[in-house]
Each structure stands twice: as C-alpha cells, then as structure tokens.
Amino acid sequence: EVQLLESGGNLVQPGGSLRLSCEASGFTFGYFAMGWVRQAPGKGLEWVSATDAGGTATYYLESVKGRFTISRDNSKNTLYLQMNSLRSEDTAVYFCAKRAPYCNSIFFGVDVWGLGTTVTVSS
Amino acid sequence: QSALTQPPSASGSPGQSVTISCTGTSSDVGGYNYVSWYQQYPGKAPKLMIYEVSKRPSGVPDRFSGSKSGNTASLIVSGLQAEDEADYYCSSYAGKYNVGVFGGGTTLTVL
C-alpha cells in the first residue's frame, strides 16, 4: 500500500525552528517529485515547497523563501522540510504530497497525500 | 503567487448538476492546460479528481468533469449524490520556477 507518514509537527514559539519528516512506503520514492502543502485552520490549501525526484530542483512559496529548506534522502525514502524563523502565519497542517505518475510535474497533480502534521507557532 | 478565485459555496439537489468556477490569470490558469481539482472532506487529506483540465484519474466517477475557457476553469458535478458534499479546490501550474497555486476552495452542499 502506498503511504506517506508525516512527523515533526509541534508547538513552537515565533522565531523558532522545526524539521518535518515524511516517510514514504509502497512505491519507488526516488522516481517521484515530492512536496509540502499546508492548510491553516479553517483555510484553503497552499503549496509550500516541492523538489524533483533527485532533490536538485527546488521550489518555494515566496513567503517562505530563505526560511524553509526542502530536502530528501532517497536511501531512506524520506522527505524533509526544515523550517526556521517561524511566524504565526506558518501555523497550519502540513501535508506531504507525491506527484501522480501520469503527470509530468507535481504541480499538475498529486495522487498520494499524507494525513498531515500540525505546526503551531505561538508564544 | 495570488490564490485562484473560487466561489465560497455551491449547492444543488440530488441528481442535479452543479458547476464550480476557478478564475486565475494568463500566468496560471489561462497560460497552461494544467488545472487540477481536489476533493477534501473535513479533517481528511485532499483527493485528486481532475488533472490537466479534464482528465479523470482511475476510480473517479465520470459524473465529475472539467473544462477551461480563457482564465477560468470549471468543475462540473452531474447527477449529484450525498457523498459529493465536500470542499473542492482548484489548482494550477504557474510557471517553471514557481510553486503551483490553489484556489480558496468551494464548499459544495447537497440539499
């Protein structure tokens, strides 16, 4: 069964840091672009970051550039999101996302989502 | 990277059809045929319903269809069923160096 399992969400003070992890199983992780999508409480979905299958090309939402870093370890089937200088507006559920195999870009379609991990930025 | 515009709500009776619009710009929806639609139930992860404007992943009922004209894409749900009551989000590719962009979401109510 194809699965994505996020971890690392927590309550953190403004200016603090967190590292999210997404462990993949049931598919060849190193073949697929992966990314992070967040959803603030009661709000819509928002692309945060994505990376290609090899981890060389990376993409970021403008408001997180310079603060968040996406990376992956294909030997461990794991995607990461290092989040620094966290702000209250980063409070959200963060979903891990996998490119659909029939799409050439993760932004064309996501076929597998994790259950999400909650990040709360508050003093 | 502005969000696409969707109506906050839509509704229809069982068996009827409903259309949800998604308006962007020539830099996203209008510039590419890479609009996708996701269904999300409260507290759950999204599910891909339509990709590349009008294609359906395996397992998605053919009651769901998509189209696009200019800067506006549409999701059409025909033969409404109770289980279609959910939030729907459109998403578009926004260019080679940008992350994709979502709409604000539409809550579909089956009356």
PDB file of C-alpha atoms in Angstrom:
ATOM      1  CA  GLU A   1       0.000   0.000   0.000  1.00  0.00           C
ATOM      2  CA  VAL A   2       1.279   3.437  -0.948  1.00  0.00           C
ATOM      3  CA  GLN A   3       1.662   5.591   2.170  1.00  0.00           C
ATOM      4  CA  LEU A   4       3.128   8.875   3.324  1.00  0.00           C
ATOM      5  CA  LEU A   5       3.615   9.421   7.055  1.00  0.00           C
ATOM      6  CA  GLU A   6       4.482  12.885   8.313  1.00  0.00           C
ATOM      7  CA  SER A   7       6.033  13.687  11.667  1.00  0.00           C
ATOM      8  CA  GLY A   8       7.740  16.545  13.444  1.00  0.00           C
ATOM      9  CA  GLY A   9       4.873  18.959  13.929  1.00  0.00           C
ATOM     10  CA  ASN A  10       4.758  20.716  17.282  1.00  0.00           C
ATOM     11  CA  LEU A  11       4.038  23.908  19.174  1.00  0.00           C
ATOM     12  CA  VAL A  12       6.913  26.357  18.702  1.00  0.00           C
ATOM     13  CA  GLN A  13       7.497  29.978  19.626  1.00  0.00           C
ATOM     14  CA  PRO A  14       7.785  32.680  16.959  1.00  0.00           C
ATOM     15  CA  GLY A  15      11.315  32.731  15.615  1.00  0.00           C
ATOM     16  CA  GLY A  16      11.816  29.068  16.408  1.00  0.00           C
ATOM     17  CA  SER A  17      12.633  26.117  14.170  1.00  0.00           C
ATOM     18  CA  LEU A  18      11.136  22.730  13.324  1.00  0.00           C
ATOM     19  CA  ARG A  19      12.020  19.929  10.946  1.00  0.00           C
ATOM     20  CA  LEU A  20       9.203  17.982   9.374  1.00  0.00           C
ATOM     21  CA  SER A  21       9.744  14.488   8.004  1.00  0.00           C
ATOM     22  CA  CYS A  22       7.691  12.422   5.583  1.00  0.00           C
ATOM     23  CA  GLU A  23       8.420   8.715   5.381  1.00  0.00           C
ATOM     24  CA  ALA A  24       7.239   7.052   2.174  1.00  0.00           C
ATOM     25  CA  SER A  25       6.413   3.409   1.557  1.00  0.00           C
ATOM     26  CA  GLY A  26       4.809   1.270  -1.119  1.00  0.00           C
ATOM     27  CA  PHE A  27       6.395   2.942  -4.154  1.00  0.00           C
ATOM     28  CA  THR A  28       9.820   3.767  -5.615  1.00  0.00           C
ATOM     29  CA  PHE A  29      10.409   7.022  -3.745  1.00  0.00           C
ATOM     30  CA  GLY A  30      13.393   8.102  -5.828  1.00  0.00           C
ATOM     31  CA  TYR A  31      11.331   8.169  -9.028  1.00  0.00           C
ATOM     32  CA  PHE A  32       8.897  10.877  -7.942  1.00  0.00           C
ATOM     33  CA  ALA A  33       8.874  14.588  -7.231  1.00  0.00           C
ATOM     34  CA  MET A  34       7.593  15.307  -3.718  1.00  0.00           C
ATOM     35  CA  GLY A  35       6.335  18.365  -1.916  1.00  0.00           C
ATOM     36  CA  TRP A  36       4.651  20.017   1.033  1.00  0.00           C
ATOM     37  CA  VAL A  37       1.203  21.604   1.043  1.00  0.00           C
ATOM     38  CA  ARG A  38      -0.186  23.377   4.096  1.00  0.00           C
ATOM     39  CA  GLN A  39      -3.633  24.287   5.318  1.00  0.00           C
ATOM     40  CA  ALA A  40      -4.117  26.929   8.002  1.00  0.00           C
ATOM     41  CA  PRO A  41      -7.021  26.380  10.420  1.00  0.00           C
ATOM     42  CA  GLY A  42     -10.300  26.866   8.536  1.00  0.00           C
ATOM     43  CA  LYS A  43      -8.457  27.987   5.411  1.00  0.00           C
ATOM     44  CA  GLY A  44      -7.579  26.623   1.988  1.00  0.00           C
ATOM     45  CA  LEU A  45      -4.670  24.663   0.630  1.00  0.00           C
ATOM     46  CA  GLU A  46      -1.337  26.317  -0.161  1.00  0.00           C
ATOM     47  CA  TRP A  47       1.746  24.946  -1.882  1.00  0.00           C
ATOM     48  CA  VAL A  48       4.770  25.499   0.364  1.00  0.00           C
ATOM     49  CA  SER A  49       7.615  23.729  -1.397  1.00  0.00           C
ATOM     50  CA  ALA A  50       8.484  20.905  -3.759  1.00  0.00           C
ATOM     51  CA  THR A  51      11.525  19.095  -5.090  1.00  0.00           C
ATOM     52  CA  ASP A  52      12.234  16.905  -8.088  1.00  0.00           C
ATOM     53  CA  ALA A  53      12.999  13.194  -7.864  1.00  0.00           C
ATOM     54  CA  GLY A  54      16.725  13.733  -7.376  1.00  0.00           C
ATOM     55  CA  GLY A  55      16.407  16.620  -4.950  1.00  0.00           C
ATOM     56  CA  THR A  56      18.291  19.031  -7.182  1.00  0.00           C
ATOM     57  CA  ALA A  57      15.464  21.305  -8.299  1.00  0.00           C
ATOM     58  CA  THR A  58      13.559  23.005  -5.502  1.00  0.00           C
ATOM     59  CA  TYR A  59      10.571  25.346  -5.452  1.00  0.00           C
ATOM     60  CA  TYR A  60       9.275  27.598  -2.675  1.00  0.00           C
ATOM     61  CA  LEU A  61       6.309  29.762  -1.857  1.00  0.00           C
ATOM     62  CA  GLU A  62       7.539  33.363  -1.895  1.00  0.00           C
ATOM     63  CA  SER A  63       6.755  33.949   1.778  1.00  0.00           C
ATOM     64  CA  VAL A  64       8.921  31.016   2.948  1.00  0.00           C
ATOM     65  CA  LYS A  65      11.952  31.621   0.726  1.00  0.00           C
ATOM     66  CA  GLY A  66      15.070  31.978   2.843  1.00  0.00           C
ATOM     67  CA  ARG A  67      13.349  30.466   5.884  1.00  0.00           C
ATOM     68  CA  PHE A  68      12.325  26.952   4.750  1.00  0.00           C
ATOM     69  CA  THR A  69      14.504  24.323   3.083  1.00  0.00           C
ATOM     70  CA  ILE A  70      13.194  21.198   1.419  1.00  0.00           C
ATOM     71  CA  SER A  71      15.408  18.139   1.052  1.00  0.00           C
ATOM     72  CA  ARG A  72      15.141  14.406   0.579  1.00  0.00           C
ATOM     73  CA  ASP A  73      17.110  11.257   1.337  1.00  0.00           C
ATOM     74  CA  ASN A  74      16.207   8.701  -1.318  1.00  0.00           C
ATOM     75  CA  SER A  75      18.163   5.991   0.526  1.00  0.00           C
ATOM     76  CA  LYS A  76      15.810   6.469   3.485  1.00  0.00           C
ATOM     77  CA  ASN A  77      12.631   7.115   1.440  1.00  0.00           C
ATOM     78  CA  THR A  78      12.186  10.327   3.397  1.00  0.00           C
ATOM     79  CA  LEU A  79      11.303  13.926   2.544  1.00  0.00           C
ATOM     80  CA  TYR A  80      12.148  16.787   4.897  1.00  0.00           C
ATOM     81  CA  LEU A  81      11.151  20.381   5.468  1.00  0.00           C
ATOM     82  CA  GLN A  82      13.460  22.449   7.645  1.00  0.00           C
ATOM     83  CA  MET A  83      11.527  25.462   8.906  1.00  0.00           C
ATOM     84  CA  ASN A  84      13.402  28.354  10.521  1.00  0.00           C
ATOM     85  CA  SER A  85      12.332  31.807  11.719  1.00  0.00           C
ATOM     86  CA  LEU A  86       8.793  30.560  12.120  1.00  0.00           C
ATOM     87  CA  ARG A  87       5.946  33.065  12.170  1.00  0.00           C
ATOM     88  CA  SER A  88       2.378  32.855  13.444  1.00  0.00           C
ATOM     89  CA  GLU A  89       1.176  32.750   9.836  1.00  0.00           C
ATOM     90  CA  ASP A  90       3.033  29.467   9.338  1.00  0.00           C
ATOM     91  CA  THR A  91       0.561  27.792  11.705  1.00  0.00           C
ATOM     92  CA  ALA A  92      -1.088  25.021   9.688  1.00  0.00           C
ATOM     93  CA  VAL A  93      -1.429  21.338   8.995  1.00  0.00           C
ATOM     94  CA  TYR A  94       1.418  20.362   6.682  1.00  0.00           C
ATOM     95  CA  PHE A  95       0.680  17.611   4.168  1.00  0.00           C
ATOM     96  CA  CYS A  96       3.317  15.593   2.353  1.00  0.00           C
ATOM     97  CA  ALA A  97       2.450  15.104  -1.337  1.00  0.00           C
ATOM     98  CA  LYS A  98       3.595  12.814  -4.168  1.00  0.00           C
ATOM     99  CA  ARG A  99       3.482  13.510  -7.908  1.00  0.00           C
ATOM    100  CA  ALA A 100       0.887  11.464  -9.746  1.00  0.00           C
ATOM    101  CA  PRO A 101       2.625   9.006 -12.109  1.00  0.00           C
ATOM    102  CA  TYR A 102       0.514  10.188 -15.083  1.00  0.00           C
ATOM    103  CA  CYS A 103       1.577  13.821 -14.524  1.00  0.00           C
ATOM    104  CA  ASN A 104       4.895  15.332 -15.622  1.00  0.00           C
ATOM    105  CA  SER A 105       5.035  17.753 -12.708  1.00  0.00           C
ATOM    106  CA  ILE A 106       3.893  17.549  -9.109  1.00  0.00           C
ATOM    107  CA  PHE A 107       2.040  20.802  -9.777  1.00  0.00           C
ATOM    108  CA  PHE A 108      -0.007  19.039 -12.475  1.00  0.00           C
ATOM    109  CA  GLY A 109      -1.385  16.528  -9.989  1.00  0.00           C
ATOM    110  CA  VAL A 110      -0.841  14.872  -6.591  1.00  0.00           C
ATOM    111  CA  ASP A 111      -2.134  11.334  -6.250  1.00  0.00           C
ATOM    112  CA  VAL A 112      -0.970  10.483  -2.731  1.00  0.00           C
ATOM    113  CA  TRP A 113      -1.211  12.627   0.387  1.00  0.00           C
ATOM    114  CA  GLY A 114      -0.155  12.038   3.958  1.00  0.00           C
ATOM    115  CA  LEU A 115      -2.501  12.585   6.878  1.00  0.00           C
ATOM    116  CA  GLY A 116      -0.701  15.779   7.843  1.00  0.00           C
ATOM    117  CA  THR A 117       1.296  17.031  10.812  1.00  0.00           C
ATOM    118  CA  THR A 118       0.292  20.127  12.788  1.00  0.00           C
ATOM    119  CA  VAL A 119       2.598  23.080  13.254  1.00  0.00           C
ATOM    120  CA  THR A 120       1.506  25.737  15.727  1.00  0.00           C
ATOM    121  CA  VAL A 121       3.552  28.910  16.053  1.00  0.00           C
ATOM    122  CA  SER A 122       2.571  30.801  19.177  1.00  0.00           C
ATOM    123  CA  SER A 123       4.077  32.336  22.286  1.00  0.00           C
TER     124      SER A 123
ATOM    125  CA  GLN B   1       1.524  33.848  -6.453  1.00  0.00           C
ATOM    126  CA  SER B   2      -2.026  35.018  -5.726  1.00  0.00           C
ATOM    127  CA  ALA B   3      -4.662  32.420  -4.979  1.00  0.00           C
ATOM    128  CA  LEU B   4      -7.109  31.499  -7.712  1.00  0.00           C
ATOM    129  CA  THR B   5     -10.675  32.733  -7.203  1.00  0.00           C
ATOM    130  CA  GLN B   6     -13.450  30.274  -6.405  1.00  0.00           C
ATOM    131  CA  PRO B   7     -16.957  30.914  -5.073  1.00  0.00           C
ATOM    132  CA  PRO B   8     -17.067  30.112  -1.340  1.00  0.00           C
ATOM    133  CA  SER B   9     -20.107  27.897  -1.723  1.00  0.00           C
ATOM    134  CA  ALA B  10     -22.221  25.989  -4.223  1.00  0.00           C
ATOM    135  CA  SER B  11     -25.237  23.769  -3.830  1.00  0.00           C
ATOM    136  CA  GLY B  12     -27.613  21.504  -5.668  1.00  0.00           C
ATOM    137  CA  SER B  13     -30.217  18.841  -5.086  1.00  0.00           C
ATOM    138  CA  PRO B  14     -29.535  15.134  -5.581  1.00  0.00           C
ATOM    139  CA  GLY B  15     -29.481  14.283  -9.261  1.00  0.00           C
ATOM    140  CA  GLN B  16     -28.853  17.851 -10.363  1.00  0.00           C
ATOM    141  CA  SER B  17     -25.676  19.287 -11.863  1.00  0.00           C
ATOM    142  CA  VAL B  18     -23.511  21.985 -10.327  1.00  0.00           C
ATOM    143  CA  THR B  19     -20.584  23.935 -11.759  1.00  0.00           C
ATOM    144  CA  ILE B  20     -17.752  25.381  -9.693  1.00  0.00           C
ATOM    145  CA  SER B  21     -15.629  28.074 -11.305  1.00  0.00           C
ATOM    146  CA  CYS B  22     -11.961  28.854 -10.782  1.00  0.00           C
ATOM    147  CA  THR B  23     -10.579  32.123 -12.112  1.00  0.00           C
ATOM    148  CA  GLY B  24      -6.918  32.939 -12.470  1.00  0.00           C
ATOM    149  CA  THR B  25      -4.749  34.907 -14.835  1.00  0.00           C
ATOM    150  CA  SER B  26      -2.804  34.392 -18.035  1.00  0.00           C
ATOM    151  CA  SER B  27       0.171  33.458 -15.818  1.00  0.00           C
ATOM    152  CA  ASP B  28      -1.543  30.393 -14.435  1.00  0.00           C
ATOM    153  CA  VAL B  29      -4.965  29.070 -15.498  1.00  0.00           C
ATOM    154  CA  GLY B  30      -5.003  30.891 -18.824  1.00  0.00           C
ATOM    155  CA  GLY B  31      -1.419  30.129 -19.711  1.00  0.00           C
ATOM    156  CA  TYR B  32      -1.361  26.358 -19.338  1.00  0.00           C
ATOM    157  CA  ASN B  33      -3.646  23.352 -19.625  1.00  0.00           C
ATOM    158  CA  TYR B  34      -2.573  22.159 -16.198  1.00  0.00           C
ATOM    159  CA  VAL B  35      -5.557  22.789 -13.976  1.00  0.00           C
ATOM    160  CA  SER B  36      -6.413  20.155 -11.400  1.00  0.00           C
ATOM    161  CA  TRP B  37      -9.272  19.736  -8.950  1.00  0.00           C
ATOM    162  CA  TYR B  38      -9.210  18.176  -5.484  1.00  0.00           C
ATOM    163  CA  GLN B  39     -11.992  16.994  -3.203  1.00  0.00           C
ATOM    164  CA  GLN B  40     -11.494  17.263   0.551  1.00  0.00           C
ATOM    165  CA  TYR B  41     -13.693  16.060   3.370  1.00  0.00           C
ATOM    166  CA  PRO B  42     -13.342  17.792   6.764  1.00  0.00           C
ATOM    167  CA  GLY B  43     -10.275  16.617   8.632  1.00  0.00           C
ATOM    168  CA  LYS B  44      -9.095  14.487   5.711  1.00  0.00           C
ATOM    169  CA  ALA B  45      -6.413  14.738   3.061  1.00  0.00           C
ATOM    170  CA  PRO B  46      -7.381  16.008  -0.396  1.00  0.00           C
ATOM    171  CA  LYS B  47      -8.142  13.611  -3.276  1.00  0.00           C
ATOM    172  CA  LEU B  48      -7.300  14.286  -6.923  1.00  0.00           C
ATOM    173  CA  MET B  49     -10.485  14.360  -9.022  1.00  0.00           C
ATOM    174  CA  ILE B  50      -9.392  16.040 -12.275  1.00  0.00           C
ATOM    175  CA  TYR B  51      -5.967  16.774 -13.778  1.00  0.00           C
ATOM    176  CA  GLU B  52      -4.833  18.551 -16.940  1.00  0.00           C
ATOM    177  CA  VAL B  53      -8.155  20.419 -17.100  1.00  0.00           C
ATOM    178  CA  SER B  54     -10.391  17.487 -17.975  1.00  0.00           C
ATOM    179  CA  LYS B  55      -8.720  14.135 -17.317  1.00  0.00           C
ATOM    180  CA  ARG B  56     -10.003  11.813 -14.612  1.00  0.00           C
ATOM    181  CA  PRO B  57      -7.742   9.522 -12.562  1.00  0.00           C
ATOM    182  CA  SER B  58      -8.780   5.901 -12.438  1.00  0.00           C
ATOM    183  CA  GLY B  59     -11.590   5.364  -9.954  1.00  0.00           C
ATOM    184  CA  VAL B  60     -13.084   8.855 -10.136  1.00  0.00           C
ATOM    185  CA  PRO B  61     -16.723   8.683 -11.268  1.00  0.00           C
ATOM    186  CA  ASP B  62     -17.457  10.104 -14.709  1.00  0.00           C
ATOM    187  CA  ARG B  63     -20.008  12.370 -13.028  1.00  0.00           C
ATOM    188  CA  PHE B  64     -17.009  14.638 -12.445  1.00  0.00           C
ATOM    189  CA  SER B  65     -15.733  16.569 -15.431  1.00  0.00           C
ATOM    190  CA  GLY B  66     -13.628  19.646 -16.083  1.00  0.00           C
ATOM    191  CA  SER B  67     -13.245  22.350 -18.674  1.00  0.00           C
ATOM    192  CA  LYS B  68     -11.462  25.637 -19.259  1.00  0.00           C
ATOM    193  CA  SER B  69     -12.085  28.822 -21.186  1.00  0.00           C
ATOM    194  CA  GLY B  70      -9.545  31.611 -21.083  1.00  0.00           C
ATOM    195  CA  ASN B  71      -8.529  32.342 -17.498  1.00  0.00           C
ATOM    196  CA  THR B  72     -11.424  30.391 -15.969  1.00  0.00           C
ATOM    197  CA  ALA B  73     -11.611  26.679 -15.328  1.00  0.00           C
ATOM    198  CA  SER B  74     -14.712  24.808 -14.226  1.00  0.00           C
ATOM    199  CA  LEU B  75     -15.523  21.618 -12.368  1.00  0.00           C
ATOM    200  CA  ILE B  76     -18.880  20.115 -13.280  1.00  0.00           C
ATOM    201  CA  VAL B  77     -20.504  17.583 -10.998  1.00  0.00           C
ATOM    202  CA  SER B  78     -23.502  15.942 -12.589  1.00  0.00           C
ATOM    203  CA  GLY B  79     -26.023  13.580 -11.001  1.00  0.00           C
ATOM    204  CA  LEU B  80     -25.223  14.981  -7.542  1.00  0.00           C
ATOM    205  CA  GLN B  81     -25.037  12.455  -4.752  1.00  0.00           C
ATOM    206  CA  ALA B  82     -24.926  12.947  -0.995  1.00  0.00           C
ATOM    207  CA  GLU B  83     -21.298  11.822  -0.841  1.00  0.00           C
ATOM    208  CA  ASP B  84     -20.277  14.660  -3.157  1.00  0.00           C
ATOM    209  CA  GLU B  85     -20.778  17.090  -0.270  1.00  0.00           C
ATOM    210  CA  ALA B  86     -17.230  18.275   0.411  1.00  0.00           C
ATOM    211  CA  ASP B  87     -14.780  21.103  -0.197  1.00  0.00           C
ATOM    212  CA  TYR B  88     -13.361  21.421  -3.697  1.00  0.00           C
ATOM    213  CA  TYR B  89     -10.104  23.145  -4.589  1.00  0.00           C
ATOM    214  CA  CYS B  90      -8.760  24.025  -7.990  1.00  0.00           C
ATOM    215  CA  SER B  91      -5.041  24.235  -8.587  1.00  0.00           C
ATOM    216  CA  SER B  92      -2.931  25.450 -11.483  1.00  0.00           C
ATOM    217  CA  TYR B  93       0.626  25.235 -12.693  1.00  0.00           C
ATOM    218  CA  ALA B  94       2.119  28.725 -12.516  1.00  0.00           C
ATOM    219  CA  GLY B  95       5.322  28.513 -14.482  1.00  0.00           C
ATOM    220  CA  LYS B  96       8.713  26.839 -14.491  1.00  0.00           C
ATOM    221  CA  TYR B  97      10.179  28.468 -11.384  1.00  0.00           C
ATOM    222  CA  ASN B  98       7.062  28.771  -9.251  1.00  0.00           C
ATOM    223  CA  VAL B  99       5.121  26.529  -6.938  1.00  0.00           C
ATOM    224  CA  GLY B 100       1.595  25.768  -8.035  1.00  0.00           C
ATOM    225  CA  VAL B 101      -1.314  27.893  -6.891  1.00  0.00           C
ATOM    226  CA  PHE B 102      -4.598  26.788  -5.310  1.00  0.00           C
ATOM    227  CA  GLY B 103      -7.986  28.396  -5.245  1.00  0.00           C
ATOM    228  CA  GLY B 104      -9.587  29.399  -1.979  1.00  0.00           C
ATOM    229  CA  GLY B 105     -11.927  26.414  -2.049  1.00  0.00           C
ATOM    230  CA  THR B 106     -15.660  25.898  -2.590  1.00  0.00           C
ATOM    231  CA  THR B 107     -17.925  24.108  -0.148  1.00  0.00           C
ATOM    232  CA  LEU B 108     -20.411  22.008  -2.085  1.00  0.00           C
ATOM    233  CA  THR B 109     -23.678  21.298  -0.284  1.00  0.00           C
ATOM    234  CA  VAL B 110     -26.105  18.649  -1.488  1.00  0.00           C
ATOM    235  CA  LEU B 111     -29.517  19.881  -0.453  1.00  0.00           C
TER     236      LEU B 111
END
